[in-house]
PDB file of C-alpha atoms in Angstrom:
ATOM      1  CA  MET A 849     -39.321 -20.744 -51.274  1.00 61.00           C
ATOM      2  CA  ARG A 850     -38.633 -23.588 -53.624  1.00 63.00           C
ATOM      3  CA  SER A 851     -36.868 -26.762 -52.604  1.00 49.00           C
ATOM      4  CA  ASN A 852     -33.960 -26.308 -55.040  1.00 48.00           C
ATOM      5  CA  SER A 853     -32.804 -23.159 -53.291  1.00 46.00           C
ATOM      6  CA  LYS A 854     -33.139 -24.014 -49.629  1.00 46.00           C
ATOM      7  CA  PRO A 855     -32.850 -27.092 -47.418  1.00 46.00           C
ATOM      8  CA  HIS A 856     -36.033 -28.646 -46.085  1.00 48.00           C
ATOM      9  CA  SER A 857     -37.107 -28.211 -42.492  1.00 47.00           C
ATOM     10  CA  PRO A 858     -37.429 -31.227 -40.151  1.00 49.00           C
ATOM     11  CA  PHE A 859     -40.495 -33.377 -40.723  1.00 47.00           C
ATOM     12  CA  ASN A 860     -42.007 -32.257 -37.387  1.00 53.00           C
ATOM     13  CA  THR A 861     -43.350 -29.142 -39.135  1.00 53.00           C
ATOM     14  CA  LYS A 862     -45.805 -31.303 -41.029  1.00 56.00           C
ATOM     15  CA  LEU A 863     -46.748 -33.210 -37.863  1.00 50.00           C
ATOM     16  CA  ILE A 864     -47.385 -30.029 -35.893  1.00 58.00           C
ATOM     17  CA  LEU A 865     -49.569 -28.580 -38.669  1.00 57.00           C
ATOM     18  CA  ILE A 866     -51.629 -31.766 -38.894  1.00 56.00           C
ATOM     19  CA  CYS A 867     -52.053 -32.009 -35.116  1.00 54.00           C
ATOM     20  CA  ALA A 868     -53.055 -28.372 -34.798  1.00 59.00           C
ATOM     21  CA  SER A 869     -55.606 -28.756 -37.560  1.00 60.00           C
ATOM     22  CA  VAL A 870     -57.102 -31.872 -35.968  1.00 50.00           C
ATOM     23  CA  VAL A 871     -57.365 -30.105 -32.600  1.00 50.00           C
ATOM     24  CA  LEU A 872     -59.150 -27.189 -34.278  1.00 60.00           C
ATOM     25  CA  PHE A 873     -61.602 -29.522 -36.000  1.00 54.00           C
ATOM     26  CA  VAL A 874     -62.366 -31.432 -32.760  1.00 46.00           C
ATOM     27  CA  PHE A 875     -62.891 -28.124 -30.922  1.00 53.00           C
ATOM     28  CA  LEU A 876     -65.384 -26.954 -33.539  1.00 54.00           C
ATOM     29  CA  LEU A 877     -67.194 -30.281 -33.422  1.00 49.00           C
ATOM     30  CA  ILE A 878     -67.462 -30.229 -29.617  1.00 47.00           C
ATOM     31  CA  THR A 879     -68.659 -26.621 -29.648  1.00 51.00           C
ATOM     32  CA  THR A 880     -71.388 -27.442 -32.127  1.00 49.00           C
ATOM     33  CA  THR A 881     -72.673 -30.616 -30.471  1.00 46.00           C
ATOM     34  CA  SER A 882     -72.577 -29.108 -26.969  1.00 46.00           C
ATOM     35  CA  SER A 883     -75.350 -26.678 -27.925  1.00 46.00           C
ATOM     36  CA  PHE A 884     -77.721 -29.631 -28.289  1.00 41.00           C
ATOM     37  CA  SER A 885     -76.884 -31.345 -24.988  1.00 43.00           C
ATOM     38  CA  LYS A 886     -79.537 -29.689 -22.728  1.00 42.00           C
ATOM     39  CA  PRO A 887     -80.800 -32.023 -19.930  1.00 46.00           C
ATOM     40  CA  PRO A 888     -84.203 -33.645 -20.638  1.00 44.00           C
ATOM     41  CA  ILE A 889     -87.304 -32.764 -18.610  1.00 38.00           C
ATOM     42  CA  SER A 890     -88.000 -35.261 -15.835  1.00 40.00           C
ATOM     43  CA  GLN A 891     -90.991 -37.436 -16.700  1.00 41.00           C
ATOM     44  CA  SER A 892     -91.661 -38.111 -13.019  1.00 38.00           C
ATOM     45  CA  HIS A 893     -91.918 -34.402 -12.315  1.00 38.00           C
ATOM     46  CA  LEU A 894     -94.482 -33.946 -15.066  1.00 36.00           C
ATOM     47  CA  SER A 895     -96.620 -36.879 -13.921  1.00 38.00           C
ATOM     48  CA  ASN A 896     -96.583 -35.819 -10.230  1.00 40.00           C
ATOM     49  CA  SER A 897     -97.431 -32.183 -10.849  1.00 40.00           C
ATOM     50  CA  THR A 898    -100.837 -31.220  -9.417  1.00 40.00           C
ATOM     51  CA  HIS A 899    -100.872 -27.672 -10.814  1.00 44.00           C
ATOM     52  CA  PRO A 900    -101.880 -26.995 -14.393  1.00 46.00           C
ATOM     53  CA  VAL A 901     -99.271 -25.282 -16.471  1.00 44.00           C
ATOM     54  CA  ASP A 902    -100.203 -21.981 -18.083  1.00 48.00           C
ATOM     55  CA  ASP A 903     -98.815 -22.133 -21.642  1.00 47.00           C
ATOM     56  CA  SER A 904     -98.876 -18.350 -21.856  1.00 48.00           C
ATOM     57  CA  GLU A 905     -96.250 -17.964 -19.137  1.00 49.00           C
ATOM     58  CA  PRO A 906     -92.770 -19.464 -19.452  1.00 48.00           C
ATOM     59  CA  THR A 907     -91.668 -21.762 -16.639  1.00 47.00           C
ATOM     60  CA  PRO A 908     -88.253 -23.091 -15.715  1.00 46.00           C
ATOM     61  CA  LEU A 909     -89.244 -26.326 -17.447  1.00 45.00           C
ATOM     62  CA  ASP A 910     -89.845 -24.638 -20.800  1.00 48.00           C
ATOM     63  CA  CYS A 911     -87.140 -25.183 -23.388  1.00 47.00           C
ATOM     64  CA  PRO A 912     -86.885 -23.964 -26.981  1.00 50.00           C
ATOM     65  CA  SER A 913     -87.668 -26.371 -29.782  1.00 52.00           C
ATOM     66  CA  LEU A 914     -84.520 -28.095 -31.010  1.00 50.00           C
ATOM     67  CA  PRO A 915     -83.714 -29.254 -34.521  1.00 54.00           C
ATOM     68  CA  LEU A 916     -84.046 -32.950 -35.060  1.00 54.00           C
ATOM     69  CA  THR A 917     -80.522 -33.194 -36.425  1.00 55.00           C
ATOM     70  CA  PRO A 918     -77.505 -31.091 -35.399  1.00 56.00           C
ATOM     71  CA  THR A 919     -75.798 -28.838 -37.938  1.00 61.00           C
ATOM     72  CA  CYS A 920     -72.732 -30.442 -39.484  1.00 64.00           C
ATOM     73  CA  THR A 921     -69.530 -28.451 -39.046  1.00 72.00           C
ATOM     74  CA  LYS A 922     -67.223 -29.073 -41.987  1.00 73.00           C
ATOM     75  CA  THR A 923     -63.497 -28.560 -42.131  1.00 72.00           C
ATOM     76  CA  PRO A 924     -62.805 -25.315 -44.101  1.00 73.00           C
ATOM     77  CA  PRO A 925     -61.681 -26.147 -47.675  1.00 73.00           C
ATOM     78  CA  ALA A 926     -58.345 -24.314 -47.303  1.00 68.00           C
ATOM     79  CA  LEU A 927     -57.562 -26.294 -44.165  1.00 72.00           C
ATOM     80  CA  ALA A 928     -58.727 -29.583 -45.678  1.00 74.00           C
ATOM     81  CA  ASN A 929     -56.538 -29.034 -48.749  1.00 72.00           C
ATOM     82  CA  ALA A 930     -53.529 -28.266 -46.574  1.00 68.00           C
ATOM     83  CA  LEU A 931     -54.071 -31.378 -44.477  1.00 69.00           C
ATOM     84  CA  ILE A 932     -54.303 -33.623 -47.472  1.00 72.00           C
ATOM     85  CA  HIS A 933     -51.347 -31.985 -49.244  1.00 68.00           C
ATOM     86  CA  TYR A 934     -48.904 -32.165 -46.339  1.00 73.00           C
ATOM     87  CA  ALA A 935     -50.091 -35.628 -45.267  1.00 67.00           C
ATOM     88  CA  THR A 936     -49.349 -37.076 -48.694  1.00 73.00           C
ATOM     89  CA  THR A 937     -45.976 -35.479 -49.524  1.00 70.00           C
ATOM     90  CA  ASN A 938     -42.494 -35.695 -48.165  1.00 73.00           C
ATOM     91  CA  ILE A 939     -41.805 -32.088 -49.118  1.00 71.00           C
ATOM     92  CA  THR A 940     -42.256 -29.678 -46.239  1.00 67.00           C
ATOM     93  CA  PRO A 941     -41.999 -25.870 -45.902  1.00 72.00           C
ATOM     94  CA  GLN A 942     -38.520 -24.402 -45.963  1.00 81.00           C
ATOM     95  CA  GLN A 943     -39.009 -22.343 -42.806  1.00 93.00           C
ATOM     96  CA  THR A 944     -38.503 -24.005 -39.449  1.00 94.00           C
ATOM     97  CA  LEU A 945     -41.279 -24.554 -36.921  1.00 94.00           C
ATOM     98  CA  LYS A 946     -40.062 -21.643 -34.779  1.00 96.00           C
ATOM     99  CA  GLU A 947     -39.923 -19.347 -37.793  1.00 97.00           C
ATOM    100  CA  ILE A 948     -43.374 -20.324 -39.016  1.00 96.00           C
ATOM    101  CA  SER A 949     -44.762 -19.816 -35.497  1.00 96.00           C
ATOM    102  CA  VAL A 950     -43.848 -16.117 -35.572  1.00 98.00           C
ATOM    103  CA  SER A 951     -46.087 -15.463 -38.588  1.00 97.00           C
ATOM    104  CA  ALA A 952     -48.710 -17.926 -37.382  1.00 97.00           C
ATOM    105  CA  ARG A 953     -49.197 -15.987 -34.138  1.00 97.00           C
ATOM    106  CA  VAL A 954     -49.832 -12.793 -36.077  1.00 98.00           C
ATOM    107  CA  LEU A 955     -52.232 -14.575 -38.443  1.00 97.00           C
ATOM    108  CA  GLU A 956     -54.090 -15.986 -35.463  1.00 97.00           C
ATOM    109  CA  LYS A 957     -54.869 -12.423 -34.364  1.00 97.00           C
ATOM    110  CA  LYS A 958     -55.491 -10.835 -37.781  1.00 98.00           C
ATOM    111  CA  ALA A 959     -56.970 -13.544 -40.005  1.00 97.00           C
ATOM    112  CA  PRO A 960     -59.009 -13.371 -42.098  1.00 97.00           C
ATOM    113  CA  CYS A 961     -56.942 -10.609 -43.639  1.00 98.00           C
ATOM    114  CA  ASN A 962     -54.993  -9.504 -46.718  1.00 98.00           C
ATOM    115  CA  PHE A 963     -51.722 -11.409 -46.910  1.00 98.00           C
ATOM    116  CA  LEU A 964     -49.122 -10.743 -49.661  1.00 98.00           C
ATOM    117  CA  VAL A 965     -46.308 -13.255 -50.106  1.00 98.00           C
ATOM    118  CA  PHE A 966     -43.242 -12.732 -52.274  1.00 98.00           C
ATOM    119  CA  GLY A 967     -42.599 -16.241 -53.496  1.00 97.00           C
ATOM    120  CA  LEU A 968     -44.595 -19.347 -54.383  1.00 97.00           C
ATOM    121  CA  GLY A 969     -43.491 -22.672 -52.931  1.00 90.00           C
ATOM    122  CA  HIS A 970     -44.157 -25.703 -50.805  1.00 88.00           C
ATOM    123  CA  ASP A 971     -45.318 -23.582 -47.902  1.00 92.00           C
ATOM    124  CA  SER A 972     -47.884 -21.587 -49.897  1.00 95.00           C
ATOM    125  CA  LEU A 973     -50.846 -23.861 -49.150  1.00 93.00           C
ATOM    126  CA  MET A 974     -50.000 -23.592 -45.454  1.00 95.00           C
ATOM    127  CA  TRP A 975     -50.130 -19.770 -45.552  1.00 96.00           C
ATOM    128  CA  ALA A 976     -53.447 -19.817 -47.424  1.00 96.00           C
ATOM    129  CA  GLY A 977     -54.830 -22.281 -44.872  1.00 95.00           C
ATOM    130  CA  LEU A 978     -53.719 -20.210 -41.892  1.00 96.00           C
ATOM    131  CA  ASN A 979     -55.431 -17.193 -43.493  1.00 97.00           C
ATOM    132  CA  HIS A 980     -58.694 -19.048 -44.088  1.00 94.00           C
ATOM    133  CA  GLY A 981     -61.425 -16.643 -45.206  1.00 95.00           C
ATOM    134  CA  GLY A 982     -58.902 -13.925 -46.125  1.00 97.00           C
ATOM    135  CA  ARG A 983     -57.056 -13.196 -49.332  1.00 98.00           C
ATOM    136  CA  THR A 984     -53.575 -14.632 -49.754  1.00 98.00           C
ATOM    137  CA  VAL A 985     -51.688 -13.648 -52.915  1.00 98.00           C
ATOM    138  CA  PHE A 986     -48.323 -14.974 -54.101  1.00 98.00           C
ATOM    139  CA  LEU A 987     -45.850 -13.129 -56.364  1.00 98.00           C
ATOM    140  CA  GLU A 988     -43.448 -15.406 -58.190  1.00 98.00           C
ATOM    141  CA  GLU A 989     -40.547 -14.752 -60.573  1.00 97.00           C
ATOM    142  CA  ASP A 990     -40.564 -18.161 -62.343  1.00 97.00           C
ATOM    143  CA  LYS A 991     -43.507 -18.582 -64.709  1.00 97.00           C
ATOM    144  CA  ALA A 992     -42.829 -22.257 -65.289  1.00 97.00           C
ATOM    145  CA  TRP A 993     -42.864 -22.822 -61.524  1.00 96.00           C
ATOM    146  CA  ILE A 994     -46.237 -21.064 -61.284  1.00 97.00           C
ATOM    147  CA  ASP A 995     -47.686 -23.361 -63.950  1.00 96.00           C
ATOM    148  CA  GLN A 996     -46.320 -26.386 -62.142  1.00 94.00           C
ATOM    149  CA  ILE A 997     -47.774 -25.352 -58.768  1.00 93.00           C
ATOM    150  CA  LYS A 998     -51.135 -24.428 -60.302  1.00 92.00           C
ATOM    151  CA  GLN A 999     -51.496 -27.932 -61.695  1.00 93.00           C
ATOM    152  CA  LYS A1000     -51.121 -29.363 -58.203  1.00 90.00           C
ATOM    153  CA  LEU A1001     -52.726 -26.542 -56.183  1.00 91.00           C
ATOM    154  CA  PRO A1002     -55.172 -24.674 -58.416  1.00 93.00           C
ATOM    155  CA  SER A1003     -56.822 -22.858 -55.504  1.00 92.00           C
ATOM    156  CA  LEU A1004     -53.772 -20.650 -54.859  1.00 96.00           C
ATOM    157  CA  GLU A1005     -53.831 -17.105 -56.252  1.00 97.00           C
ATOM    158  CA  SER A1006     -50.492 -16.206 -57.801  1.00 98.00           C
ATOM    159  CA  TYR A1007     -49.017 -13.741 -60.284  1.00 98.00           C
ATOM    160  CA  HIS A1008     -45.883 -13.718 -62.364  1.00 97.00           C
ATOM    161  CA  VAL A1009     -43.556 -10.757 -61.704  1.00 97.00           C
ATOM    162  CA  GLU A1010     -40.220  -9.792 -63.237  1.00 96.00           C
ATOM    163  CA  TYR A1011     -37.142  -8.381 -61.547  1.00 97.00           C
ATOM    164  CA  VAL A1012     -34.343  -6.565 -63.400  1.00 96.00           C
ATOM    165  CA  THR A1013     -31.802  -6.329 -60.591  1.00 97.00           C
ATOM    166  CA  LYS A1014     -28.913  -8.634 -59.632  1.00 98.00           C
ATOM    167  CA  VAL A1015     -27.522  -9.414 -56.195  1.00 98.00           C
ATOM    168  CA  HIS A1016     -24.121  -7.988 -57.135  1.00 98.00           C
ATOM    169  CA  GLN A1017     -25.826  -4.563 -57.542  1.00 98.00           C
ATOM    170  CA  ALA A1018     -26.951  -4.523 -53.926  1.00 98.00           C
ATOM    171  CA  ASP A1019     -24.415  -1.949 -52.672  1.00 98.00           C
ATOM    172  CA  ASP A1020     -25.300   0.551 -55.374  1.00 98.00           C
ATOM    173  CA  LEU A1021     -29.023   0.015 -54.784  1.00 98.00           C
ATOM    174  CA  LEU A1022     -28.590   0.506 -51.017  1.00 98.00           C
ATOM    175  CA  GLU A1023     -26.953   3.858 -51.776  1.00 98.00           C
ATOM    176  CA  THR A1024     -29.810   4.697 -54.158  1.00 97.00           C
ATOM    177  CA  GLY A1025     -32.303   4.024 -51.376  1.00 97.00           C
ATOM    178  CA  MET A1026     -30.726   6.735 -49.233  1.00 97.00           C
ATOM    179  CA  LYS A1027     -31.781   9.478 -51.679  1.00 97.00           C
ATOM    180  CA  GLU A1028     -34.626  11.807 -50.748  1.00 96.00           C
ATOM    181  CA  GLU A1029     -36.997  10.489 -53.412  1.00 97.00           C
ATOM    182  CA  CYS A1030     -36.834   7.085 -51.730  1.00 98.00           C
ATOM    183  CA  LYS A1031     -37.952   8.558 -48.427  1.00 96.00           C
ATOM    184  CA  VAL A1032     -41.189   9.890 -49.885  1.00 96.00           C
ATOM    185  CA  VAL A1033     -44.213   7.822 -48.891  1.00 96.00           C
ATOM    186  CA  GLY A1034     -46.647   7.048 -51.678  1.00 95.00           C
ATOM    187  CA  GLU A1035     -47.830   4.334 -54.028  1.00 95.00           C
ATOM    188  CA  PRO A1036     -44.877   2.290 -55.319  1.00 97.00           C
ATOM    189  CA  ARG A1037     -46.103   2.384 -58.924  1.00 96.00           C
ATOM    190  CA  PHE A1038     -45.863   6.204 -58.885  1.00 96.00           C
ATOM    191  CA  SER A1039     -42.653   6.441 -56.832  1.00 97.00           C
ATOM    192  CA  LYS A1040     -39.588   8.197 -58.265  1.00 97.00           C
ATOM    193  CA  CYS A1041     -37.320   5.833 -56.341  1.00 98.00           C
ATOM    194  CA  ASP A1042     -35.560   3.246 -58.499  1.00 96.00           C
ATOM    195  CA  LEU A1043     -36.019   0.619 -55.781  1.00 98.00           C
ATOM    196  CA  ALA A1044     -39.822   0.673 -56.013  1.00 98.00           C
ATOM    197  CA  LEU A1045     -41.394  -2.185 -57.968  1.00 98.00           C
ATOM    198  CA  LYS A1046     -43.846  -0.710 -60.493  1.00 96.00           C
ATOM    199  CA  GLY A1047     -44.805  -3.739 -62.644  1.00 95.00           C
ATOM    200  CA  PHE A1048     -47.300  -5.560 -60.441  1.00 96.00           C
ATOM    201  CA  PRO A1049     -50.952  -5.984 -61.429  1.00 95.00           C
ATOM    202  CA  ASN A1050     -52.895  -2.865 -60.361  1.00 95.00           C
ATOM    203  CA  GLU A1051     -54.926  -4.697 -57.735  1.00 94.00           C
ATOM    204  CA  ILE A1052     -51.738  -5.501 -55.799  1.00 97.00           C
ATOM    205  CA  TYR A1053     -51.234  -1.771 -55.282  1.00 97.00           C
ATOM    206  CA  ASP A1054     -54.922  -1.090 -54.582  1.00 96.00           C
ATOM    207  CA  ILE A1055     -55.155  -3.490 -51.648  1.00 97.00           C
ATOM    208  CA  GLU A1056     -54.015  -2.549 -48.151  1.00 97.00           C
ATOM    209  CA  TRP A1057     -51.983  -5.549 -47.021  1.00 98.00           C
ATOM    210  CA  ASP A1058     -52.162  -6.565 -43.360  1.00 98.00           C
ATOM    211  CA  LEU A1059     -49.217  -8.967 -43.655  1.00 98.00           C
ATOM    212  CA  ILE A1060     -46.374  -9.103 -46.152  1.00 98.00           C
ATOM    213  CA  MET A1061     -43.911 -11.992 -46.329  1.00 98.00           C
ATOM    214  CA  VAL A1062     -40.673 -11.474 -48.278  1.00 98.00           C
ATOM    215  CA  ASP A1063     -39.288 -14.914 -49.032  1.00 98.00           C
ATOM    216  CA  ALA A1064     -38.431 -14.307 -52.718  1.00 98.00           C
ATOM    217  CA  PRO A1065     -37.127 -13.724 -55.296  1.00 98.00           C
ATOM    218  CA  THR A1066     -34.039 -15.885 -55.504  1.00 97.00           C
ATOM    219  CA  GLY A1067     -31.073 -14.345 -53.766  1.00 97.00           C
ATOM    220  CA  PHE A1068     -28.413 -16.935 -52.989  1.00 96.00           C
ATOM    221  CA  HIS A1069     -25.955 -16.102 -55.833  1.00 97.00           C
ATOM    222  CA  ASP A1070     -24.624 -12.929 -57.454  1.00 97.00           C
ATOM    223  CA  GLU A1071     -26.628 -13.251 -60.688  1.00 97.00           C
ATOM    224  CA  ALA A1072     -29.931 -13.867 -58.895  1.00 98.00           C
ATOM    225  CA  PRO A1073     -32.484 -10.999 -58.761  1.00 98.00           C
ATOM    226  CA  GLY A1074     -32.107 -10.550 -55.031  1.00 98.00           C
ATOM    227  CA  ARG A1075     -34.698  -9.149 -52.610  1.00 98.00           C
ATOM    228  CA  MET A1076     -33.533  -5.529 -52.556  1.00 98.00           C
ATOM    229  CA  ASN A1077     -36.589  -4.160 -54.393  1.00 98.00           C
ATOM    230  CA  ALA A1078     -39.031  -6.530 -52.708  1.00 98.00           C
ATOM    231  CA  ILE A1079     -37.977  -5.439 -49.211  1.00 98.00           C
ATOM    232  CA  TYR A1080     -38.080  -1.728 -50.074  1.00 98.00           C
ATOM    233  CA  THR A1081     -41.472  -2.035 -51.799  1.00 98.00           C
ATOM    234  CA  ALA A1082     -42.934  -4.004 -48.864  1.00 98.00           C
ATOM    235  CA  GLY A1083     -41.945  -1.198 -46.540  1.00 98.00           C
ATOM    236  CA  LEU A1084     -43.371   1.439 -48.843  1.00 98.00           C
ATOM    237  CA  MET A1085     -46.705  -0.404 -49.111  1.00 98.00           C
ATOM    238  CA  ALA A1086     -46.868  -0.638 -45.334  1.00 98.00           C
ATOM    239  CA  ARG A1087     -46.204   3.071 -44.828  1.00 98.00           C
ATOM    240  CA  ASN A1088     -48.656   4.070 -47.547  1.00 97.00           C
ATOM    241  CA  ARG A1089     -51.718   2.383 -46.015  1.00 97.00           C
ATOM    242  CA  GLU A1090     -54.410   4.811 -44.922  1.00 95.00           C
ATOM    243  CA  GLU A1091     -54.322   3.841 -41.268  1.00 96.00           C
ATOM    244  CA  GLY A1092     -53.299   1.020 -38.982  1.00 97.00           C
ATOM    245  CA  GLU A1093     -50.158  -1.042 -39.355  1.00 98.00           C
ATOM    246  CA  THR A1094     -48.677  -3.836 -41.472  1.00 98.00           C
ATOM    247  CA  ASP A1095     -46.667  -6.804 -40.239  1.00 98.00           C
ATOM    248  CA  VAL A1096     -43.727  -7.453 -42.556  1.00 98.00           C
ATOM    249  CA  PHE A1097     -41.644 -10.630 -42.415  1.00 98.00           C
ATOM    250  CA  VAL A1098     -38.270 -11.157 -44.123  1.00 98.00           C
ATOM    251  CA  HIS A1099     -36.736 -14.600 -44.381  1.00 98.00           C
ATOM    252  CA  ASP A1100     -33.040 -15.539 -44.849  1.00 98.00           C
ATOM    253  CA  VAL A1101     -31.709 -12.564 -42.860  1.00 98.00           C
ATOM    254  CA  ASN A1102     -28.428 -14.458 -42.460  1.00 98.00           C
ATOM    255  CA  ARG A1103     -27.613 -13.220 -45.965  1.00 98.00           C
ATOM    256  CA  VAL A1104     -26.113  -9.750 -46.547  1.00 98.00           C
ATOM    257  CA  VAL A1105     -28.908  -8.340 -48.730  1.00 98.00           C
ATOM    258  CA  GLU A1106     -31.770  -9.452 -46.476  1.00 98.00           C
ATOM    259  CA  ASP A1107     -29.893  -8.236 -43.382  1.00 98.00           C
ATOM    260  CA  LYS A1108     -28.877  -4.786 -44.633  1.00 98.00           C
ATOM    261  CA  PHE A1109     -31.989  -3.949 -46.629  1.00 98.00           C
ATOM    262  CA  SER A1110     -34.461  -5.004 -43.950  1.00 98.00           C
ATOM    263  CA  MET A1111     -32.711  -2.885 -41.338  1.00 98.00           C
ATOM    264  CA  ALA A1112     -32.383   0.090 -43.705  1.00 98.00           C
ATOM    265  CA  PHE A1113     -35.906   0.163 -45.181  1.00 98.00           C
ATOM    266  CA  LEU A1114     -38.069  -1.691 -42.687  1.00 98.00           C
ATOM    267  CA  CYS A1115     -36.092  -0.067 -39.889  1.00 98.00           C
ATOM    268  CA  GLU A1116     -34.517  -1.421 -36.724  1.00 97.00           C
ATOM    269  CA  GLY A1117     -36.978   0.728 -34.725  1.00 97.00           C
ATOM    270  CA  TYR A1118     -39.872  -1.261 -36.174  1.00 98.00           C
ATOM    271  CA  LEU A1119     -38.269  -4.640 -35.501  1.00 98.00           C
ATOM    272  CA  ARG A1120     -40.434  -6.717 -33.178  1.00 98.00           C
ATOM    273  CA  GLU A1121     -38.776 -10.128 -33.205  1.00 98.00           C
ATOM    274  CA  GLN A1122     -36.207 -12.301 -34.846  1.00 98.00           C
ATOM    275  CA  GLN A1123     -36.488 -16.061 -34.743  1.00 98.00           C
ATOM    276  CA  GLY A1124     -33.890 -18.053 -36.596  1.00 98.00           C
ATOM    277  CA  LEU A1125     -33.594 -16.598 -40.096  1.00 98.00           C
ATOM    278  CA  LEU A1126     -36.895 -14.679 -39.894  1.00 98.00           C
ATOM    279  CA  ARG A1127     -37.367 -11.038 -38.882  1.00 98.00           C
ATOM    280  CA  HIS A1128     -40.742  -9.559 -37.994  1.00 98.00           C
ATOM    281  CA  PHE A1129     -41.325  -5.828 -38.385  1.00 98.00           C
ATOM    282  CA  THR A1130     -44.497  -3.870 -37.531  1.00 98.00           C
ATOM    283  CA  ILE A1131     -44.722  -0.735 -39.646  1.00 98.00           C
ATOM    284  CA  PRO A1132     -47.412   1.885 -38.967  1.00 97.00           C
ATOM    285  CA  SER A1133     -49.185   4.029 -41.521  1.00 97.00           C
ATOM    286  CA  HIS A1134     -47.262   7.181 -42.334  1.00 97.00           C
ATOM    287  CA  ARG A1135     -50.287   8.778 -44.013  1.00 91.00           C
ATOM    288  CA  SER A1136     -52.311   8.895 -40.809  1.00 85.00           C
ATOM    289  CA  ARG A1137     -49.648  10.972 -39.072  1.00 84.00           C
ATOM    290  CA  SER A1138     -47.883  13.652 -41.067  1.00 80.00           C
ATOM    291  CA  GLY A1139     -44.254  14.334 -40.335  1.00 85.00           C
ATOM    292  CA  ARG A1140     -43.468  10.796 -39.199  1.00 93.00           C
ATOM    293  CA  PRO A1141     -39.806  10.033 -40.059  1.00 95.00           C
ATOM    294  CA  PHE A1142     -39.076   7.195 -42.522  1.00 96.00           C
ATOM    295  CA  CYS A1143     -37.416   5.278 -39.654  1.00 97.00           C
ATOM    296  CA  PRO A1144     -38.147   6.014 -35.969  1.00 95.00           C
TER     297      PRO A1144
END
């Protein structure tokens, strides 16, 4: 998710985000002010009336008392921060507009919700803003990068995680994932499968995540950690929720690891959409229905 590992998207991503945010703000403002725009009572009607009005009975002319000043609708802090950040930087998210739109449509339906993102980068403030009112958590492999981002964007919630795998081990790990212990649904921290990530803070395992984005760790060279464990663990978390379903997104599916592991452990049968380099899977709870196969 960092700029040194991927090319930047066209600048129109920033423009679209800003325009959408402005439209939202104008809509909220119009909605608020419209509630105070009731038509005034005609003075001529009151002066020409020959029948006394009984205060105890409501008439069509009665109207509720209105506040002297309308309530001010402020831009949500997460949205305001995102607007300022992207309006004052030339660095834009690494995903394209079409790719971002896939996740944004799901967030539009589910937010505020619990959103777990593997990776911390220039798009992180955008994800937090789109999930305004929910909880958005970022897991990052590079501690120095976390410190750097926190200085600029202290409102983001992020945690340092460590990976012990390498991309060149992907074939062996894919074979490992085919073993029976890796098909057992349960909490990743207690899983007997070597692919399950067990070193996260406890609260990461305790939360039922509505959306999970796998856009890290680094995976573009053989000595990089690769996303083998992250993809498997995301699928396990989704299956282990008590009920409902989890939307899981995997970026960079043009690469071998992201392609093979997403199809193997998030399952082609759960694939809902692919746009550019992003795949969207919807994985249902396997706890709410016993006997459900690992992949449909």
